[in-house]
Coordinates of C-alpha atoms in Angstrom, one line a residue:
Chain A
X1 CA -10.0 -51.5 21.4
X2 CA -11.6 -53.4 24.4
X3 CA -8.1 -54.0 26.0
X4 CA -6.7 -50.3 25.5
X5 CA -9.6 -48.5 27.5
X6 CA -9.3 -51.8 29.6
X7 CA -6.1 -49.9 30.8
X8 CA -7.9 -46.9 31.9
X9 CA -8.8 -49.1 35.2
X10 CA -11.2 -46.5 36.1
X11 CA -12.2 -47.3 40.2
X12 CA -14.3 -43.9 41.1
X13 CA -15.9 -41.0 39.7
X14 CA -15.1 -37.7 40.6
X15 CA -17.5 -35.0 39.5
X16 CA -17.2 -30.7 39.0
X17 CA -20.7 -29.4 40.5
X18 CA -21.2 -26.2 39.3
X19 CA -21.9 -25.7 35.6
X20 CA -21.1 -29.8 35.6
X21 CA -23.9 -31.5 37.4
X22 CA -26.0 -28.4 38.8
X23 CA -26.8 -25.4 36.1
X24 CA -25.4 -22.1 36.9
X25 CA -27.5 -20.4 34.7
X26 CA -30.7 -21.2 37.1
X27 CA -30.1 -18.0 38.9
X28 CA -30.8 -16.5 35.2
X29 CA -34.8 -16.4 36.0
X30 CA -34.5 -15.3 39.6
X31 CA -32.0 -11.9 38.4
X32 CA -34.6 -11.4 35.3
X33 CA -37.5 -11.1 38.2
X34 CA -35.6 -8.9 40.2
X35 CA -34.1 -6.6 37.4
X36 CA -36.3 -7.2 34.2
X37 CA -34.2 -8.1 30.9
X38 CA -30.8 -7.7 32.8
X39 CA -30.9 -11.0 34.3
X40 CA -28.9 -12.7 31.6
X41 CA -26.2 -10.6 31.8
X42 CA -26.1 -9.8 35.3
X43 CA -25.7 -13.8 35.8
X44 CA -23.1 -13.9 32.9
X45 CA -20.8 -11.2 34.8
X46 CA -21.4 -12.9 38.2
X47 CA -20.6 -16.3 37.1
X48 CA -17.1 -15.2 35.2
X49 CA -16.4 -12.9 38.3
X50 CA -16.9 -15.4 40.5
X51 CA -14.3 -17.8 38.9
X52 CA -11.8 -14.8 38.7
X53 CA -12.0 -14.3 42.0
X54 CA -11.3 -17.8 42.8
X55 CA -8.1 -17.8 41.3
X56 CA -7.0 -14.1 42.5
X57 CA -7.7 -15.2 46.1
X58 CA -6.0 -18.4 45.6
X59 CA -3.1 -16.6 43.7
X60 CA -2.6 -13.3 46.5
X61 CA -3.2 -16.3 49.3
X62 CA -5.8 -14.7 50.6
X63 CA -8.7 -17.2 50.3
X64 CA -12.3 -16.7 51.4
X65 CA -14.8 -19.3 51.0
X66 CA -17.2 -20.0 48.5
X67 CA -20.1 -18.1 49.9
X68 CA -17.9 -14.9 50.4
X69 CA -16.7 -15.0 47.0
X70 CA -20.0 -15.5 45.2
X71 CA -21.3 -12.6 47.2
X72 CA -18.5 -10.3 46.2
X73 CA -18.8 -11.3 42.7
X74 CA -22.9 -10.5 43.2
X75 CA -21.8 -6.7 44.2
X76 CA -18.9 -6.1 41.7
X77 CA -22.1 -7.6 38.5
X78 CA -24.7 -4.8 40.5
X79 CA -22.0 -2.3 40.6
X80 CA -21.3 -3.0 37.1
X81 CA -24.7 -3.0 35.8
X82 CA -25.6 0.1 37.8
X83 CA -28.0 -2.3 39.8
X84 CA -29.0 -1.0 43.2
X85 CA -28.7 -4.5 45.4
X86 CA -29.9 -4.0 48.5
X87 CA -29.5 -6.5 51.2
X88 CA -32.9 -8.5 50.8
X89 CA -32.3 -8.6 46.4
X90 CA -28.6 -9.7 47.2
X91 CA -30.0 -12.7 49.7
X92 CA -32.4 -14.1 47.1
X93 CA -30.4 -13.9 44.3
X94 CA -27.9 -15.8 47.0
X95 CA -29.9 -18.0 47.6
X96 CA -30.7 -19.1 44.5
X97 CA -27.3 -20.5 44.3
X98 CA -28.2 -22.9 47.2
X99 CA -30.6 -24.2 44.9
X100 CA -29.7 -24.7 41.1
X101 CA -31.0 -27.3 39.0
X102 CA -29.3 -30.3 37.9
X103 CA -28.9 -30.7 34.1
X104 CA -31.7 -33.0 32.6
X105 CA -29.7 -35.7 32.2
X106 CA -28.1 -35.9 35.2
X107 CA -30.0 -38.5 37.5
X108 CA -30.5 -41.3 34.6
X109 CA -26.5 -40.8 33.6
X110 CA -25.7 -41.4 37.7
X111 CA -28.1 -43.9 37.9
X112 CA -26.2 -45.4 35.4
X113 CA -22.8 -44.7 36.5
X114 CA -23.9 -45.8 40.2
X115 CA -21.5 -49.2 39.7
X116 CA -18.8 -46.9 40.7
X117 CA -18.4 -44.9 44.0
X118 CA -19.2 -41.1 42.9
X119 CA -17.8 -38.1 44.6
X120 CA -18.2 -34.4 44.4
X121 CA -15.0 -32.2 43.8
X122 CA -15.9 -28.5 44.0
X123 CA -14.9 -25.3 45.0
X124 CA -17.9 -24.9 46.7
X125 CA -18.0 -24.6 50.8
X126 CA -19.6 -27.4 52.6
X127 CA -22.5 -25.4 53.5
X128 CA -23.2 -24.9 50.1
X129 CA -22.5 -28.5 48.6
X130 CA -25.0 -29.8 51.2
X131 CA -27.8 -27.6 50.1
X132 CA -27.5 -28.2 46.4
X133 CA -27.3 -31.4 46.6
X134 CA -30.4 -32.0 48.8
X135 CA -32.6 -29.1 47.2
X136 CA -31.4 -31.8 44.2
X137 CA -32.8 -34.8 46.0
X138 CA -29.5 -36.4 45.5
X139 CA -28.5 -37.4 49.2
X140 CA -26.6 -40.2 49.7
X141 CA -25.5 -40.5 45.8
X142 CA -22.0 -38.6 46.2
X143 CA -19.5 -40.1 48.9
X144 CA -18.0 -38.4 49.9
X145 CA -18.8 -34.7 49.0
X146 CA -15.3 -32.9 48.5
X147 CA -15.2 -28.9 49.0
X148 CA -11.7 -26.8 47.9
X149 CA -12.5 -25.2 51.8
X150 CA -10.7 -28.1 52.9
X151 CA -7.7 -27.2 50.9
X152 CA -7.8 -23.7 51.7
X153 CA -7.4 -22.6 47.8
X154 CA -9.2 -23.0 44.8
X155 CA -9.5 -25.2 41.8
X156 CA -7.0 -25.8 39.6
X157 CA -4.9 -25.9 42.1
X158 CA -3.4 -29.3 42.2
X159 CA -3.7 -29.1 46.2
X160 CA -7.7 -29.0 45.4
X161 CA -7.5 -32.0 42.9
X162 CA -5.0 -33.8 45.6
X163 CA -8.0 -34.0 48.4
X164 CA -10.1 -36.5 45.9
X165 CA -7.5 -39.4 46.1
X166 CA -6.5 -38.8 49.7
X167 CA -10.3 -39.2 50.4
X168 CA -11.2 -42.0 48.2
X169 CA -7.8 -44.1 49.1
X170 CA -7.7 -44.1 45.5
X171 CA -4.5 -43.7 43.0
X172 CA -4.9 -40.3 41.3
X173 CA -4.6 -42.4 37.8
X174 CA -7.5 -44.7 38.9
X175 CA -10.0 -41.6 39.1
X176 CA -11.9 -40.1 36.2
X177 CA -12.5 -36.5 36.8
X178 CA -16.1 -35.0 34.7
X179 CA -16.2 -31.4 34.7
X180 CA -17.9 -29.1 31.7
X181 CA -15.3 -26.2 32.7
X182 CA -12.5 -26.5 30.4
X183 CA -10.1 -25.1 33.1
X184 CA -11.1 -27.6 35.8
X185 CA -10.7 -29.9 33.2
X186 CA -6.8 -28.8 32.2
X187 CA -6.1 -28.6 36.1
X188 CA -7.7 -32.2 36.5
X189 CA -5.6 -33.2 33.9
X190 CA -2.4 -31.6 35.0
X191 CA -3.1 -33.0 38.3
X192 CA -3.3 -36.6 36.8
X193 CA -7.1 -37.6 36.9
X194 CA -8.3 -39.2 33.4
X195 CA -10.5 -36.9 32.6
X196 CA -14.3 -36.2 30.8
X197 CA -15.2 -32.9 29.0
X198 CA -18.9 -32.4 29.5
X199 CA -19.2 -30.2 26.6
X200 CA -23.2 -28.9 26.7
X201 CA -22.8 -25.6 24.8
X202 CA -20.3 -26.3 21.9
X203 CA -17.7 -24.1 24.0
X204 CA -14.1 -23.5 22.7
X205 CA -11.5 -25.6 24.8
X206 CA -9.1 -23.8 26.7
X207 CA -5.3 -23.7 25.7
X208 CA -3.8 -24.2 28.8
X209 CA -1.4 -27.3 27.9
X210 CA -3.6 -30.2 28.3
X211 CA -6.5 -31.8 26.5
X212 CA -9.3 -34.3 28.0
X213 CA -9.4 -37.9 27.8
X214 CA -12.9 -37.9 26.2
X215 CA -15.4 -35.2 25.8
X216 CA -18.8 -35.5 25.6
X217 CA -21.9 -33.2 24.7
X218 CA -24.0 -35.0 28.1
X219 CA -23.1 -36.9 31.0
X220 CA -25.1 -39.7 30.0
X221 CA -22.8 -40.2 27.1
X222 CA -20.0 -41.4 29.2
X223 CA -21.8 -44.3 30.6
X224 CA -21.4 -45.8 27.2
X225 CA -17.9 -44.9 27.0
X226 CA -17.0 -46.4 30.5
X227 CA -19.1 -49.4 29.7
X228 CA -16.9 -50.3 27.0
X229 CA -14.1 -50.0 28.9
X230 CA -15.1 -51.9 31.2
Chain B
X1 CA -2.5 17.8 56.0
X2 CA 1.1 17.4 54.4
X3 CA 2.7 16.0 57.2
X4 CA 0.4 12.9 56.9
X5 CA 1.0 12.5 53.5
X6 CA 4.5 12.9 54.2
X7 CA 4.6 9.8 56.3
X8 CA 4.2 8.1 53.1
X9 CA 7.5 8.2 52.4
X10 CA 7.5 6.9 48.6
X11 CA 11.0 6.2 47.2
X12 CA 10.4 4.8 44.3
X13 CA 7.6 4.6 41.8
X14 CA 7.3 1.0 40.1
X15 CA 4.3 0.8 37.1
X16 CA 2.5 -1.9 35.3
X17 CA 3.2 -2.0 32.0
X18 CA -0.1 -3.6 29.9
X19 CA -3.0 -1.4 30.2
X20 CA -1.5 0.8 32.4
X21 CA 1.6 2.4 30.5
X22 CA 0.7 1.0 27.1
X23 CA -2.5 0.5 25.5
X24 CA -3.5 -3.0 24.7
X25 CA -6.4 -1.6 22.6
X26 CA -3.9 -0.6 20.3
X27 CA -4.5 -3.8 18.9
X28 CA -7.5 -3.6 17.7
X29 CA -6.8 -1.6 14.5
X30 CA -4.2 -4.6 13.5
X31 CA -7.4 -7.2 14.6
X32 CA -9.9 -4.6 12.5
X33 CA -7.6 -4.9 9.4
X34 CA -7.0 -8.5 9.3
X35 CA -11.0 -9.4 10.3
X36 CA -13.0 -6.9 9.6
X37 CA -16.1 -5.7 12.3
X38 CA -14.4 -8.4 14.4
X39 CA -11.6 -6.7 15.7
X40 CA -12.6 -5.2 18.6
X41 CA -14.3 -8.7 19.9
X42 CA -11.3 -10.5 19.0
X43 CA -8.9 -8.1 21.2
X44 CA -11.2 -8.3 24.0
X45 CA -11.2 -11.9 24.0
X46 CA -8.0 -12.2 23.2
X47 CA -6.9 -10.1 26.2
X48 CA -9.6 -11.5 28.7
X49 CA -8.2 -14.9 28.3
X50 CA -4.4 -13.7 28.5
X51 CA -4.9 -12.7 32.1
X52 CA -7.2 -15.8 32.6
X53 CA -4.3 -17.9 31.5
X54 CA -1.9 -16.1 33.7
X55 CA -3.9 -16.9 36.6
X56 CA -4.8 -20.6 35.9
X57 CA -1.3 -21.6 35.0
X58 CA 0.4 -19.9 38.2
X59 CA -2.3 -21.7 40.0
X60 CA -1.6 -25.2 38.3
X61 CA 2.0 -24.6 38.8
X62 CA 2.6 -25.1 35.0
X63 CA 4.5 -21.8 34.1
X64 CA 5.0 -20.8 30.5
X65 CA 6.4 -17.1 29.4
X66 CA 3.7 -14.4 28.3
X67 CA 4.8 -14.5 24.7
X68 CA 3.5 -18.0 24.5
X69 CA 0.3 -17.4 26.9
X70 CA -0.1 -14.4 24.8
X71 CA -0.1 -16.7 21.6
X72 CA -2.6 -19.7 23.6
X73 CA -4.8 -16.8 23.9
X74 CA -5.2 -15.3 20.6
X75 CA -5.4 -19.0 19.2
X76 CA -8.8 -19.4 21.6
X77 CA -9.9 -16.1 20.6
X78 CA -9.7 -17.1 16.9
X79 CA -11.2 -20.4 17.5
X80 CA -14.2 -18.7 20.0
X81 CA -14.9 -16.5 17.0
X82 CA -14.2 -19.2 13.5
X83 CA -11.3 -17.2 12.6
X84 CA -9.0 -18.9 10.8
X85 CA -5.2 -17.5 12.2
X86 CA -2.6 -18.9 9.7
X87 CA 0.4 -18.5 10.8
X88 CA 1.4 -15.5 8.9
X89 CA -1.8 -13.7 10.3
X90 CA -0.9 -15.0 13.8
X91 CA 2.1 -13.6 13.6
X92 CA 1.1 -10.3 12.7
X93 CA -0.8 -10.1 15.7
X94 CA 1.7 -11.1 17.9
X95 CA 3.8 -8.3 17.1
X96 CA 1.4 -5.4 17.3
X97 CA 1.8 -6.8 21.2
X98 CA 5.5 -5.4 20.8
X99 CA 4.8 -2.0 20.0
X100 CA 1.6 -0.7 21.7
X101 CA 1.0 2.9 21.9
X102 CA 1.9 4.5 25.5
X103 CA -1.4 6.6 26.5
X104 CA -1.5 10.1 25.8
X105 CA -0.3 11.2 28.6
X106 CA 2.6 9.1 29.4
X107 CA 5.3 10.8 28.2
X108 CA 4.3 14.5 30.6
X109 CA 3.6 12.3 33.4
X110 CA 7.0 10.3 33.5
X111 CA 8.9 13.1 33.0
X112 CA 6.8 15.1 35.8
X113 CA 7.6 12.4 38.1
X114 CA 11.5 11.5 36.9
X115 CA 12.5 12.5 40.3
X116 CA 11.5 9.3 41.3
X117 CA 13.5 6.1 40.4
X118 CA 11.2 4.7 38.2
X119 CA 10.3 0.9 37.4
X120 CA 8.4 -1.5 35.2
X121 CA 7.1 -4.4 37.2
X122 CA 4.9 -6.5 34.5
X123 CA 3.2 -9.9 33.6
X124 CA 5.3 -9.2 30.0
X125 CA 8.5 -11.5 28.9
X126 CA 12.2 -9.5 29.1
X127 CA 11.9 -9.6 25.4
X128 CA 8.6 -8.2 25.4
X129 CA 8.8 -5.5 27.6
X130 CA 12.7 -4.5 25.8
X131 CA 10.8 -4.0 22.8
X132 CA 7.6 -2.2 23.9
X133 CA 9.8 0.4 25.7
X134 CA 12.1 0.7 22.7
X135 CA 9.4 1.0 20.3
X136 CA 7.8 3.6 22.7
X137 CA 11.3 5.6 22.7
X138 CA 11.2 4.9 26.6
X139 CA 14.8 3.5 26.6
X140 CA 16.8 4.6 29.9
X141 CA 13.4 5.8 32.0
X142 CA 12.6 2.7 33.7
X143 CA 15.3 1.1 35.8
X144 CA 14.7 -1.2 36.2
X145 CA 12.2 -3.6 34.1
X146 CA 11.5 -6.4 36.0
X147 CA 9.4 -9.3 34.5
X148 CA 7.3 -11.6 36.5
X149 CA 9.2 -14.5 34.5
X150 CA 12.4 -14.3 37.1
X151 CA 9.8 -15.3 39.6
X152 CA 8.2 -18.0 37.1
X153 CA 4.9 -17.1 38.4
X154 CA 2.3 -13.7 37.5
X155 CA 0.4 -11.4 39.3
X156 CA -1.2 -11.2 41.9
X157 CA 1.4 -13.7 43.3
X158 CA 3.2 -12.1 46.4
X159 CA 6.3 -13.3 44.6
X160 CA 5.9 -11.4 41.9
X161 CA 5.7 -8.4 43.8
X162 CA 8.6 -9.5 46.1
X163 CA 11.0 -8.8 43.0
X164 CA 10.2 -4.9 43.4
X165 CA 11.9 -4.3 47.0
X166 CA 14.4 -6.9 46.3
X167 CA 15.8 -5.2 43.1
X168 CA 15.2 -1.9 44.1
X169 CA 16.3 -1.8 47.8
X170 CA 13.8 -0.1 48.7
X171 CA 11.4 -1.5 51.6
X172 CA 8.0 -2.5 50.0
X173 CA 6.0 -0.1 52.4
X174 CA 8.2 2.5 50.8
X175 CA 7.2 1.5 47.0
X176 CA 4.4 3.4 45.7
X177 CA 3.1 0.9 42.5
X178 CA 0.7 2.1 39.8
X179 CA -1.7 0.0 37.9
X180 CA -5.1 0.1 35.3
X181 CA -6.0 -3.3 36.5
X182 CA -7.8 -3.8 39.3
X183 CA -6.4 -7.0 40.5
X184 CA -3.2 -5.7 40.0
X185 CA -3.6 -3.1 42.4
X186 CA -5.5 -5.4 44.7
X187 CA -2.7 -7.9 44.7
X188 CA -0.2 -4.8 45.0
X189 CA -1.8 -3.6 48.3
X190 CA -2.2 -7.0 49.5
X191 CA 1.7 -7.4 49.3
X192 CA 2.3 -4.4 51.3
X193 CA 3.0 -1.1 48.6
X194 CA 1.1 2.2 48.2
X195 CA -1.0 2.1 45.2
X196 CA -2.7 3.8 42.8
X197 CA -5.0 3.2 40.5
X198 CA -5.4 5.0 37.2
X199 CA -8.8 4.4 36.4
X200 CA -9.2 5.8 32.3
X201 CA -12.1 4.1 31.9
X202 CA -14.4 4.6 34.8
X203 CA -14.3 0.8 35.0
X204 CA -15.8 -1.1 38.2
X205 CA -13.3 -1.8 41.2
X206 CA -12.9 -5.6 41.8
X207 CA -14.0 -6.8 45.2
X208 CA -11.0 -9.1 46.3
X209 CA -10.9 -7.3 49.7
X210 CA -8.5 -4.3 49.0
X211 CA -8.6 -0.8 47.9
X212 CA -6.3 1.2 46.5
X213 CA -4.7 4.0 48.5
X214 CA -5.6 7.0 45.4
X215 CA -7.6 6.5 42.3
X216 CA -6.9 9.1 39.7
X217 CA -8.0 9.2 35.9
X218 CA -5.1 9.8 34.4
X219 CA -1.6 9.7 34.9
X220 CA -0.6 13.0 35.5
X221 CA -3.1 13.5 38.1
X222 CA -0.9 11.4 40.5
X223 CA 2.1 13.9 40.2
X224 CA -0.2 16.6 42.0
X225 CA -0.6 14.0 44.8
X226 CA 2.6 13.0 45.2
X227 CA 3.6 16.8 44.9
X228 CA 1.6 17.1 47.9
X229 CA 3.1 14.6 50.0
X230 CA 6.4 16.1 49.7

């Protein structure tokens, strides 16, 4: 058992940001404040379209950065729900995306994993990721913080995942990739990372041809799995 | 007015299949029969994931044909709703995808547009499209019936839209592309087609950077628009 796990030989851990380290549903409270009773639905459509637009723009070869895509998704969500999204309202909602809460166990997990080089690989634009990490008081924890913006395309394109081995100087097979987004874990596994799916909400795995190496309910569970494999 | 419209110079009409000519919600009745009261939700998740998987597989560079993607999406939808999808049940649901009803006005509209070369450009696999057209009694109406399968990637990749000018021998600017799927019209417009969005259900337009040249509520409305431009 120990030897089998040792073969993983993981030399660095790379984390997805939105939904994995930071709770995208944090925006619900701002949504609810501005649009009582419709906050949950607004935030759900907003998030779904945000992802959809990253895929569609990538396929169309019409990349725009994640701030623009997030704003466009918000405009769609407001229109779909017949909500008037004035500039000041739109600004407040967008601002919320810069201050998402880390999930409760994130600090403890990162501390326990600090013997590994830790990095972020996210769709977020560099400015958004900087704000997010600073707002959570996690400066210096992730080196490097890698944005899909450098590839000019979004996950799950292999061109995005390729940024991690390139920046870290570590072979793709020795990188452990951690994400709560099932499509992202599929993409990372397809690319050749060792993968961990953080399934906090008991979601259904996406059928796109791959399986995660391990599945955990929360990030702290990963520390035990990796300890066993040392 | 007439002269401006004349400049469109549309020489052929190319139709999306699923959701545009053929009603994907036709499967609801079979879904309801097999899983009473959950048919609508099942068919909605099924359709949403079917599209999502085409985008994700395209971006991952892991193309599988539309039959496989549709089956995978069905497996996901059943799992997500805790429905037991035995092989015979799965087969019946998949079979329904080969016999979708055309929308009520489709025959009349196609008849009125028959002075144009008419084609289909769809994500569907060649076998699926053949079955669909035959089942609706529309053999010979569309020449050619073009499948994204030939490009080995899905819409809205420009490589798919490129198949139409290539097969028709007509410049992309002289092709009118008709779809009910907002993302598809965005992709087609980005590629360079003249585009018509058939918005039967008063859906919200997707914010991916483009607008349709015309929007109609039903396919028969397109005939008047094109008559004016002759």
